[in-house]
């Protein structure tokens, strides 16, 4: 029999006529004939909607293209299609499309030289299954997790149909716990086996009446075995079964004692507290507007402020003892807490005859406003004194900075003149001076040069604490070139080797960063080993705050930083001097060994 031949348009029309997504794929083979992929040949409109793609985006695209399929069905799809194509076996699978919120079943079948996939919407079917499962789960959960005990009593009849005993045919864990009876006895023994006298009890007689008439009953009783009060509701299930629901009402029975104990406890806490505590009840006018508050409970701390006893204040209007609270904003805050439940926590300076600073906390408590306040007057005065002291220190520091700057400038001029006139005298009377005289002038010039260097360093040191108005972008690579350029003569004299790795551009103050690097590198060139060529290395790496080795806390610990290391092969220093060398004028060597002012590292 000849196979029916379809043209492309007919196939496309047949595909589009299907109410569910349909697509047909053909294999892609490599040069050895191995199938390496499948591509879309035909698909209907439903398939395009299912994949959220256009025809141009899908036809001719391979199945392994990760942008083609929804996330839920990407995994293993090529292997599925390949197996269907090679074995000819039908493949059925079910997936859930989150975007469309639907369940679909995939039916893959080999058709001619390709694989046809039909996707069926199974959402309604799965919805019904889920609803049935949910109902069963709900019933199971009600029985298992219900805080109430639930049991079913089955009544045992003799040959004449007379009730002679009863047993528990079903019970949840709560029912067993309420009964205080071991599980084995509760579920396997009959009522008479466990409690022979039960047939004569009023509770059993009520149960028989409900079984006969169908009228439910409810009763409460105290179970000595567990020490609990139980409420029992009994209703008929059928002619031989009763449903029993137990509730533990021990807490409600003792609620009065609990409330009384809480009231006593609150009273003790109120009066023992060093903080002022009181509750306020609203006072309304004829228009039902709150116009004042009345003290409900007042502790001794509040009474002590006012100079009254707590009993006198109870029931009194707040405006009588705190008249200013109607105008200083306190009344509106209390009103807002009462009306909206908003919690307020704030400081206030109360000046109406008291001149005190309070920290006040307000919260709504049932039908009242609970106000707690602490007297912070002493703390506020101490804070004011501290702020005044800090301001005086700030002014003093400014004056010291100005003095150091001015003194340094004023000292430079006489030093310059001493050096100038010493040089003139030396040249003018050079021929008249003997060797000792010329040596004296040399020592004078050296001393003035050291003094001028010291003044320059002091001037730089006094300017370090003057923070720049704003930071600028500083290319540290360019800055290091400037520093090494300034030190070029000393580097050449000592044949020093300076290696600088790639450095970042940072936000900072150009002048201060230049001083920092220049002072450190200058020190490295100064404190060298005898007969050893100086080698200085500048490295940079990015580190996390917690791995930096510095004592960082809070958000700073998780930030990233540039860590710059400057190392050299010089004489070094003892670690016990690691802190001291950064103090001003502190030097580990005399001028005879290494010249300097002892200020460079302080600036750094």
Coordinates of C-alpha atoms in Angstrom, one line a residue:
X1 CA 0.0 0.0 0.0
X2 CA 1.4 3.4 -0.9
X3 CA 2.0 5.9 1.8
X4 CA -0.1 9.1 1.7
X5 CA 2.0 12.1 0.8
X6 CA 1.2 15.4 2.5
X7 CA 2.5 18.8 1.3
X8 CA 4.0 21.2 3.8
X9 CA 1.0 23.5 4.0
X10 CA -1.3 20.6 4.8
X11 CA 1.0 19.4 7.6
X12 CA 1.1 22.9 9.0
X13 CA -2.7 23.2 8.8
X14 CA -3.1 19.9 10.6
X15 CA -0.7 21.0 13.3
X16 CA -2.4 24.3 13.8
X17 CA -5.8 22.6 14.0
X18 CA -4.7 20.7 17.2
X19 CA -6.0 22.2 20.5
X20 CA -2.8 21.2 22.3
X21 CA 0.9 22.1 21.6
X22 CA 2.3 19.8 18.9
X23 CA 5.8 19.8 17.3
X24 CA 7.8 17.5 15.0
X25 CA 11.6 17.3 15.1
X26 CA 14.2 15.7 12.8
X27 CA 17.6 14.5 13.8
X28 CA 20.9 16.3 13.0
X29 CA 23.8 14.0 12.3
X30 CA 27.5 14.6 12.1
X31 CA 29.9 13.4 9.3
X32 CA 30.0 9.9 10.9
X33 CA 26.2 9.6 10.9
X34 CA 25.9 10.0 14.7
X35 CA 22.8 11.9 15.9
X36 CA 24.1 15.0 17.7
X37 CA 20.9 17.1 17.9
X38 CA 17.3 17.5 16.8
X39 CA 15.8 20.6 15.2
X40 CA 12.2 21.9 15.1
X41 CA 10.6 21.3 11.7
X42 CA 6.9 22.0 12.4
X43 CA 5.0 23.4 15.4
X44 CA 1.5 24.8 15.9
X45 CA 0.4 28.0 17.4
X46 CA -0.3 26.4 20.8
X47 CA 3.4 25.3 20.9
X48 CA 4.6 28.8 20.2
X49 CA 2.4 30.1 23.0
X50 CA 3.6 27.3 25.3
X51 CA 7.3 28.2 24.7
X52 CA 6.6 32.0 24.5
X53 CA 8.4 32.1 21.1
X54 CA 7.6 33.2 17.6
X55 CA 7.8 30.8 14.6
X56 CA 11.0 32.5 13.4
X57 CA 12.6 32.0 16.8
X58 CA 11.7 28.2 17.0
X59 CA 11.6 26.6 13.5
X60 CA 15.1 25.3 12.6
X61 CA 16.4 25.8 16.1
X62 CA 18.0 22.8 17.9
X63 CA 16.6 21.2 21.0
X64 CA 19.8 21.8 22.9
X65 CA 19.5 25.5 22.4
X66 CA 19.0 26.6 26.1
X67 CA 16.8 29.5 25.1
X68 CA 14.2 27.3 23.4
X69 CA 12.4 25.5 26.2
X70 CA 11.1 26.6 29.6
X71 CA 13.4 25.9 32.5
X72 CA 11.4 23.0 33.8
X73 CA 11.8 20.8 30.8
X74 CA 15.3 21.5 29.5
X75 CA 17.0 18.7 31.5
X76 CA 17.2 15.4 29.6
X77 CA 15.0 16.4 26.7
X78 CA 17.6 15.5 24.0
X79 CA 18.1 12.1 25.6
X80 CA 14.3 11.5 25.7
X81 CA 13.8 12.3 22.0
X82 CA 16.9 10.4 20.9
X83 CA 15.6 7.2 22.7
X84 CA 12.2 7.5 21.1
X85 CA 13.8 8.0 17.7
X86 CA 16.2 5.0 18.0
X87 CA 13.9 2.5 19.8
X88 CA 10.5 3.6 18.3
X89 CA 9.1 3.3 21.8
X90 CA 6.5 5.9 23.0
X91 CA 7.7 8.1 25.8
X92 CA 5.2 9.8 28.3
X93 CA 6.2 12.3 30.9
X94 CA 4.5 15.0 33.0
X95 CA 5.8 18.5 33.8
X96 CA 4.6 21.6 35.5
X97 CA 4.8 25.0 33.6
X98 CA 5.3 27.6 36.3
X99 CA 4.8 30.5 33.9
X100 CA 1.4 29.2 32.8
X101 CA 0.6 27.5 36.1
X102 CA -0.4 24.3 34.4
X103 CA 0.4 20.6 34.3
X104 CA 1.2 19.0 30.9
X105 CA 1.9 15.5 29.8
X106 CA 4.4 14.9 27.0
X107 CA 3.7 12.1 24.5
X108 CA 6.7 11.5 22.2
X109 CA 6.3 9.1 19.2
X110 CA 8.5 8.4 16.2
X111 CA 6.8 9.5 13.0
X112 CA 8.6 8.8 9.8
X113 CA 12.1 10.3 10.0
X114 CA 11.4 12.4 13.1
X115 CA 9.8 12.5 16.5
X116 CA 6.3 13.9 17.1
X117 CA 5.6 15.4 20.5
X118 CA 2.1 16.1 21.7
X119 CA 1.6 18.1 24.9
X120 CA -1.7 17.7 26.7
X121 CA -3.1 20.0 29.3
X122 CA -3.7 17.8 32.5
X123 CA -4.3 20.7 34.8
X124 CA -7.9 19.9 35.6
X125 CA -7.1 16.3 36.3
X126 CA -4.2 17.1 38.5
X127 CA -6.3 19.8 40.2
X128 CA -9.0 17.2 41.1
X129 CA -6.2 14.8 42.4
X130 CA -4.7 17.6 44.5
X131 CA -8.1 18.5 45.9
X132 CA -8.7 14.9 46.9
X133 CA -5.3 14.7 48.4
X134 CA -5.7 18.0 50.2
X135 CA -9.0 16.8 51.7
X136 CA -7.5 13.6 52.9
X137 CA -4.5 15.4 54.2
X138 CA -6.8 17.9 55.9
X139 CA -8.7 15.2 57.6
X140 CA -5.6 13.4 58.7
X141 CA -4.1 16.7 60.0
X142 CA -7.3 17.5 61.9
X143 CA -7.1 14.2 63.6
X144 CA -3.3 14.2 64.1
X145 CA -2.7 17.8 65.0
X146 CA -5.9 18.9 66.6
X147 CA -5.3 20.2 70.1
X148 CA -8.6 18.6 71.0
X149 CA -8.8 14.9 71.8
X150 CA -11.0 13.0 69.2
X151 CA -12.1 9.4 69.6
X152 CA -14.9 7.1 68.4
X153 CA -16.6 4.8 70.8
X154 CA -18.1 1.5 69.5
X155 CA -20.8 -0.1 71.6
X156 CA -20.9 -3.8 71.9
X157 CA -24.3 -5.6 71.8
X158 CA -25.4 -9.1 72.8
X159 CA -27.4 -11.5 70.7
X160 CA -30.6 -9.6 71.7
X161 CA -29.2 -6.3 70.6
X162 CA -28.7 -5.0 74.1
X163 CA -25.6 -2.8 74.8
X164 CA -23.3 -4.7 77.2
X165 CA -20.0 -2.8 76.8
X166 CA -18.0 -0.3 74.7
X167 CA -14.5 0.0 73.3
X168 CA -12.5 2.8 71.6
X169 CA -12.2 2.1 67.8
X170 CA -10.3 5.2 66.9
X171 CA -8.4 7.9 68.9
X172 CA -5.9 10.6 68.1
X173 CA -2.8 11.3 70.3
X174 CA -4.5 14.2 72.1
X175 CA -7.4 12.0 73.3
X176 CA -4.9 9.4 74.7
X177 CA -2.9 12.1 76.4
X178 CA -6.0 13.6 77.9
X179 CA -7.2 10.3 79.3
X180 CA -4.0 9.5 81.0
X181 CA -4.5 5.8 80.0
X182 CA -1.7 3.9 78.3
X183 CA -2.2 3.6 74.5
X184 CA -2.4 -0.2 74.5
X185 CA -5.2 -0.2 77.2
X186 CA -7.0 2.7 75.6
X187 CA -7.3 1.1 72.2
X188 CA -7.6 -2.5 73.1
X189 CA -9.4 -2.9 76.4
X190 CA -13.2 -2.5 76.7
X191 CA -14.7 0.0 79.0
X192 CA -15.7 -2.7 81.6
X193 CA -12.2 -4.3 81.4
X194 CA -10.6 -1.0 82.3
X195 CA -13.3 0.4 84.6
X196 CA -15.8 -2.2 85.8
X197 CA -18.1 0.3 87.4
X198 CA -18.5 2.5 84.3
X199 CA -21.9 1.2 83.3
X200 CA -23.4 2.8 86.5
X201 CA -21.8 6.2 86.0
X202 CA -23.9 9.3 85.0
X203 CA -21.5 9.9 82.1
X204 CA -22.1 6.5 80.6
X205 CA -25.9 6.9 81.0
X206 CA -25.7 10.2 79.1
X207 CA -23.8 8.5 76.3
X208 CA -26.5 5.8 76.0
X209 CA -29.2 8.4 75.8
X210 CA -27.3 10.2 72.9
X211 CA -26.8 6.9 71.1
X212 CA -30.6 6.3 71.4
X213 CA -32.0 9.8 70.7
X214 CA -29.2 11.4 68.7
X215 CA -29.2 14.4 70.9
X216 CA -25.6 15.5 71.6
X217 CA -24.5 16.6 75.1
X218 CA -21.6 18.6 76.6
X219 CA -20.2 18.3 80.1
X220 CA -17.1 19.2 82.1
X221 CA -15.3 17.1 84.6
X222 CA -12.1 16.9 86.6
X223 CA -9.8 14.0 85.8
X224 CA -7.8 13.2 88.9
X225 CA -5.5 10.8 86.9
X226 CA -4.0 13.7 84.9
X227 CA -5.0 16.6 87.2
X228 CA -6.8 18.4 84.3
X229 CA -10.2 19.9 83.7
X230 CA -11.8 18.5 80.5
X231 CA -14.8 19.5 78.5
X232 CA -16.4 16.6 76.6
X233 CA -18.7 17.0 73.6
X234 CA -20.5 13.8 72.5
X235 CA -22.5 13.3 69.3
X236 CA -23.9 10.2 67.5
X237 CA -22.1 8.9 64.4
X238 CA -24.5 6.0 63.8
X239 CA -26.6 3.5 65.9
X240 CA -23.4 1.9 67.3
X241 CA -20.9 4.7 67.4
X242 CA -20.4 8.0 69.2
X243 CA -17.9 10.7 68.5
X244 CA -16.2 12.2 71.5
X245 CA -14.3 15.5 71.5
X246 CA -12.1 16.4 74.5
X247 CA -10.8 19.9 75.2
X248 CA -8.4 20.8 78.0
X249 CA -10.1 23.7 79.9
X250 CA -7.6 23.7 82.8
X251 CA -6.2 27.1 81.8
X252 CA -9.6 28.8 81.5
X253 CA -10.6 27.4 84.9
X254 CA -7.6 28.9 86.5
X255 CA -7.6 32.2 84.5
X256 CA -9.0 34.2 87.4
X257 CA -6.0 33.1 89.6
X258 CA -3.6 33.9 86.8
X259 CA -5.0 37.4 86.3
X260 CA -4.9 38.0 90.0
X261 CA -1.3 36.8 90.1
X262 CA -0.4 39.0 87.1
X263 CA -2.0 42.0 88.8
X264 CA 0.0 41.5 91.9
X265 CA 3.2 40.9 90.0
X266 CA 2.7 44.1 88.0
X267 CA 2.1 46.0 91.1
X268 CA 5.3 44.7 92.6
X269 CA 7.2 45.6 89.4
X270 CA 5.7 49.0 89.2
X271 CA 6.6 50.0 92.7
X272 CA 10.1 48.3 92.6
X273 CA 11.1 50.1 89.4
X274 CA 13.5 53.0 89.7
X275 CA 11.9 54.4 86.5
X276 CA 8.6 56.3 86.7
X277 CA 5.7 54.2 85.4
X278 CA 2.0 55.0 85.1
X279 CA -1.0 54.1 83.0
X280 CA -3.4 56.7 81.6
X281 CA -7.1 56.3 80.7
X282 CA -8.7 58.8 78.2
X283 CA -11.2 61.4 79.2
X284 CA -13.8 62.4 76.6
X285 CA -16.0 65.5 76.1
X286 CA -19.5 65.6 74.8
X287 CA -18.3 65.2 71.2
X288 CA -16.5 62.0 72.1
X289 CA -13.1 63.8 71.7
X290 CA -10.2 63.0 74.1
X291 CA -9.6 66.1 76.1
X292 CA -7.4 64.8 78.9
X293 CA -6.1 61.6 80.6
X294 CA -6.7 60.2 84.0
X295 CA -4.1 58.3 86.1
X296 CA -5.1 54.6 86.4
X297 CA -2.0 53.0 88.0
X298 CA 0.9 55.1 89.4
X299 CA 4.1 53.7 90.9
X300 CA 6.0 55.2 93.8
X301 CA 8.7 56.8 91.6
X302 CA 6.1 59.0 89.9
X303 CA 4.4 59.8 93.2
X304 CA 7.8 60.9 94.6
X305 CA 8.3 63.4 91.7
X306 CA 4.9 64.9 92.3
X307 CA 5.1 64.8 96.1
X308 CA 1.9 62.8 96.5
X309 CA 1.1 59.2 97.3
X310 CA 0.2 56.7 94.6
X311 CA -3.3 56.3 96.1
X312 CA -4.0 60.1 95.8
X313 CA -2.9 60.2 92.2
X314 CA -5.0 57.2 91.1
X315 CA -8.0 58.5 89.3
X316 CA -6.7 62.2 89.2
X317 CA -6.5 64.1 85.9
X318 CA -3.0 64.3 84.5
X319 CA -3.5 68.0 83.7
X320 CA -3.8 68.8 87.4
X321 CA -0.2 67.7 88.3
X322 CA 1.4 68.2 84.8
X323 CA -0.4 71.2 83.4
X324 CA 2.3 71.9 80.8
X325 CA 1.7 68.5 79.1
X326 CA -1.3 69.9 77.3
X327 CA 0.9 72.5 75.5
X328 CA 4.4 70.9 75.2
X329 CA 3.3 68.0 72.9
X330 CA 3.1 65.2 75.5
X331 CA -0.7 65.2 75.4
X332 CA -0.8 64.7 71.6
X333 CA 1.8 61.9 71.9
X334 CA -0.2 60.1 74.5
X335 CA -3.4 60.6 72.4
X336 CA -1.7 59.2 69.3
X337 CA -0.5 56.1 71.2
X338 CA -4.0 55.5 72.5
X339 CA -5.8 56.0 69.2
X340 CA -3.4 54.4 66.7
X341 CA -1.3 52.1 68.9
X342 CA 1.9 53.8 67.8
X343 CA 4.9 53.3 70.2
X344 CA 6.8 56.5 71.0
X345 CA 10.3 56.7 72.4
X346 CA 11.8 60.2 72.8
X347 CA 13.6 62.7 75.0
X348 CA 12.0 65.8 76.4
X349 CA 13.0 68.8 78.5
X350 CA 10.2 69.4 81.0
X351 CA 10.4 72.9 82.3
X352 CA 7.1 73.4 84.0
X353 CA 8.4 74.0 87.6
X354 CA 10.7 70.9 87.3
X355 CA 13.5 71.8 84.8
X356 CA 14.3 68.1 84.2
X357 CA 15.2 66.0 81.2
X358 CA 13.1 62.8 80.7
X359 CA 13.4 59.9 78.4
X360 CA 9.8 58.7 77.8
X361 CA 8.4 55.5 76.3
X362 CA 4.7 55.1 75.5
X363 CA 2.8 52.0 74.5
X364 CA -0.8 51.0 74.4
X365 CA -1.7 48.4 77.0
X366 CA -5.3 47.1 76.6
X367 CA -7.5 50.2 77.1
X368 CA -4.8 52.4 78.5
X369 CA -1.5 54.1 77.7
X370 CA 1.5 52.8 79.6
X371 CA 4.1 55.5 80.1
X372 CA 7.6 54.8 81.3
X373 CA 10.1 57.6 82.0
X374 CA 13.7 57.9 83.3
X375 CA 15.2 61.0 84.7
X376 CA 18.3 61.9 82.5
X377 CA 18.9 65.3 84.0
X378 CA 22.3 64.5 85.5
X379 CA 23.3 62.8 82.2
X380 CA 22.2 65.7 80.1
X381 CA 24.1 68.2 82.3
X382 CA 27.2 66.0 82.1
X383 CA 26.8 65.7 78.3
X384 CA 26.6 69.5 78.1
X385 CA 29.8 69.9 80.1
X386 CA 31.5 67.3 77.9
X387 CA 30.4 69.0 74.7
X388 CA 31.7 72.3 76.2
X389 CA 35.0 70.7 77.1
X390 CA 35.3 69.2 73.6
X391 CA 34.7 72.6 72.0
X392 CA 37.4 74.1 74.2
X393 CA 39.8 71.3 73.2
X394 CA 38.9 71.9 69.5
X395 CA 39.6 75.6 69.9
X396 CA 42.8 74.8 71.8
X397 CA 43.9 72.4 69.0
X398 CA 43.2 75.1 66.4
X399 CA 45.2 77.6 68.3
X400 CA 48.1 75.1 68.7
X401 CA 48.0 74.4 65.0
X402 CA 48.0 78.1 64.2
X403 CA 50.8 78.7 66.7
X404 CA 52.9 75.9 65.3
X405 CA 52.4 77.1 61.8
X406 CA 53.2 80.7 62.7
X407 CA 56.2 79.8 64.9
X408 CA 57.6 77.7 62.1
X409 CA 57.3 80.5 59.6
X410 CA 58.8 83.1 62.1
X411 CA 61.7 80.8 62.9
X412 CA 62.6 80.2 59.2
X413 CA 63.6 83.9 58.6
X414 CA 66.2 84.3 61.5
X415 CA 67.7 80.8 60.5
X416 CA 68.0 82.0 56.9
X417 CA 69.8 85.1 58.1
X418 CA 72.1 83.2 60.4
X419 CA 73.0 80.9 57.5
X420 CA 73.4 83.9 55.1
X421 CA 75.6 86.0 57.3
X422 CA 77.7 83.0 58.4
X423 CA 78.3 82.1 54.7
X424 CA 79.2 85.8 54.0
X425 CA 81.7 86.0 57.0
X426 CA 83.2 82.7 55.9
X427 CA 83.8 83.9 52.4
X428 CA 84.9 87.5 53.5
X429 CA 87.5 86.3 56.1
X430 CA 88.4 83.0 54.5
X431 CA 92.1 83.9 54.1
X432 CA 92.3 85.1 57.7
X433 CA 90.8 81.9 59.2
X434 CA 92.8 79.0 60.2
X435 CA 91.7 75.4 59.9
X436 CA 89.8 75.5 63.2
X437 CA 88.0 78.7 62.3
X438 CA 86.9 77.3 59.0
X439 CA 85.7 74.1 60.8
X440 CA 83.7 76.3 63.2
X441 CA 81.9 78.0 60.3
X442 CA 81.2 74.6 58.7
X443 CA 79.7 73.4 61.9
X444 CA 77.6 76.6 62.2
X445 CA 76.3 76.0 58.6
X446 CA 75.5 72.4 59.3
X447 CA 73.6 73.4 62.5
X448 CA 71.6 76.0 60.7
X449 CA 70.8 73.6 57.9
X450 CA 69.6 71.0 60.5
X451 CA 67.5 73.7 62.2
X452 CA 66.0 74.7 58.9
X453 CA 65.2 71.1 58.1
X454 CA 63.6 70.7 61.6
X455 CA 61.5 73.8 61.1
X456 CA 60.4 72.6 57.7
X457 CA 59.4 69.2 59.1
X458 CA 57.6 70.9 62.0
X459 CA 55.7 73.0 59.5
X460 CA 54.7 69.8 57.5
X461 CA 53.7 68.0 60.7
X462 CA 51.5 70.9 61.8
X463 CA 49.7 70.8 58.5
X464 CA 49.0 67.1 58.5
X465 CA 46.0 67.4 60.9
X466 CA 44.4 70.1 58.6
X467 CA 42.1 67.9 56.5
X468 CA 41.6 68.9 52.9
X469 CA 38.2 70.3 52.0
X470 CA 37.6 67.5 49.5
X471 CA 39.3 64.4 48.2
X472 CA 40.7 64.2 44.7
X473 CA 41.5 61.3 42.4
X474 CA 45.2 60.4 42.9
X475 CA 47.0 58.1 40.5
X476 CA 49.5 56.4 42.8
X477 CA 51.6 55.3 39.8
X478 CA 52.1 58.9 38.7
X479 CA 52.7 60.0 42.3
X480 CA 55.4 57.3 42.8
X481 CA 57.2 58.6 39.7
X482 CA 57.2 62.1 41.2
X483 CA 58.5 60.8 44.5
X484 CA 61.3 58.8 42.9
X485 CA 62.1 61.8 40.7
X486 CA 62.5 64.0 43.8
X487 CA 64.9 61.4 45.3
X488 CA 66.7 60.8 42.1
X489 CA 70.2 62.0 43.3
X490 CA 70.1 59.9 46.5
X491 CA 68.9 56.9 44.5
X492 CA 71.8 57.3 42.0
X493 CA 74.4 57.8 44.7
X494 CA 73.4 54.6 46.5
X495 CA 72.6 52.7 43.3
X496 CA 69.3 51.8 44.8
X497 CA 66.9 49.5 43.0
X498 CA 63.2 50.5 43.4
X499 CA 60.5 48.1 42.1
X500 CA 56.9 49.3 41.9
X501 CA 54.0 47.1 41.0
X502 CA 50.8 48.4 39.3
X503 CA 49.1 50.7 41.8
X504 CA 45.5 51.9 41.8
X505 CA 43.9 55.4 41.5
X506 CA 42.4 56.3 44.9
X507 CA 40.5 59.2 46.4
X508 CA 42.7 61.2 48.7
X509 CA 44.9 64.3 49.2
X510 CA 47.7 64.5 46.7
X511 CA 50.1 66.4 49.0
X512 CA 49.6 64.2 52.0
X513 CA 49.9 61.0 50.0
X514 CA 53.1 62.3 48.4
X515 CA 54.5 63.1 51.9
X516 CA 53.6 59.6 53.1
X517 CA 55.4 57.8 50.3
X518 CA 58.3 60.2 50.2
X519 CA 59.0 59.9 54.0
X520 CA 58.8 56.1 54.0
X521 CA 61.0 55.7 50.8
X522 CA 63.4 58.3 52.0
X523 CA 63.8 56.4 55.3
X524 CA 64.4 53.2 53.3
X525 CA 67.2 55.0 51.4
X526 CA 68.7 56.4 54.6
X527 CA 68.8 53.4 56.9
X528 CA 70.8 51.0 54.7
X529 CA 73.3 48.2 55.5
X530 CA 76.9 49.0 55.1
X531 CA 78.1 47.7 51.7
X532 CA 74.6 46.5 50.6
X533 CA 72.8 48.0 47.6
X534 CA 69.3 49.2 48.8
X535 CA 66.4 47.3 47.3
X536 CA 62.9 48.8 47.8
X537 CA 59.7 47.2 46.7
X538 CA 56.2 48.7 46.6
X539 CA 53.4 46.1 46.1
X540 CA 49.6 46.4 46.1
X541 CA 46.8 43.8 46.4
X542 CA 43.0 43.9 47.1
X543 CA 42.0 42.3 50.4
X544 CA 38.7 41.9 52.3
X545 CA 38.4 43.7 55.6
X546 CA 38.3 40.5 57.6
X547 CA 41.4 39.2 56.0
X548 CA 43.4 42.4 56.1
X549 CA 45.0 41.9 59.5
X550 CA 43.6 45.2 60.8
X551 CA 41.1 45.6 63.6
X552 CA 37.9 46.3 61.7
X553 CA 34.3 46.0 62.9
X554 CA 30.7 46.2 61.5
X555 CA 30.3 47.0 57.8
X556 CA 34.0 47.8 57.4
X557 CA 34.8 44.1 58.0
X558 CA 33.1 43.1 54.8
X559 CA 34.4 45.9 52.5
X560 CA 37.3 45.4 50.1
X561 CA 40.5 47.5 50.4
X562 CA 43.8 48.2 48.7
X563 CA 46.7 46.9 50.8
X564 CA 50.0 48.6 49.9
X565 CA 53.3 47.2 51.3
X566 CA 56.6 49.0 51.2
X567 CA 59.5 46.6 52.0
X568 CA 63.3 47.1 51.9
X569 CA 66.5 45.3 52.8
X570 CA 67.7 48.0 55.2
X571 CA 68.8 47.7 58.8
X572 CA 65.2 47.4 60.0
X573 CA 64.2 47.9 63.7
X574 CA 63.3 45.9 66.8
X575 CA 59.6 45.2 67.0
X576 CA 59.5 46.6 70.5
X577 CA 60.2 50.0 68.9
X578 CA 57.4 49.6 66.3
X579 CA 55.1 52.1 68.0
X580 CA 57.7 54.5 69.3
X581 CA 59.3 55.3 66.0
X582 CA 56.1 57.0 64.8
X583 CA 56.1 59.5 67.7
X584 CA 57.4 63.0 66.9
X585 CA 61.2 63.5 67.6
X586 CA 61.7 59.8 68.3
X587 CA 64.9 58.5 66.7
X588 CA 66.6 55.1 67.2
X589 CA 70.0 56.4 66.0
X590 CA 72.1 59.6 66.6
X591 CA 73.0 62.2 64.0
X592 CA 76.5 60.8 63.9
X593 CA 75.1 57.5 62.4
X594 CA 72.1 58.8 60.4
X595 CA 71.0 62.4 60.0
X596 CA 67.3 63.3 60.5
X597 CA 64.8 65.3 62.6
X598 CA 62.6 62.4 63.9
X599 CA 59.5 63.8 62.3
X600 CA 59.2 62.0 59.0
X601 CA 57.5 58.9 60.3
X602 CA 55.3 61.0 62.6
X603 CA 54.0 62.7 59.4
X604 CA 53.6 59.3 57.8

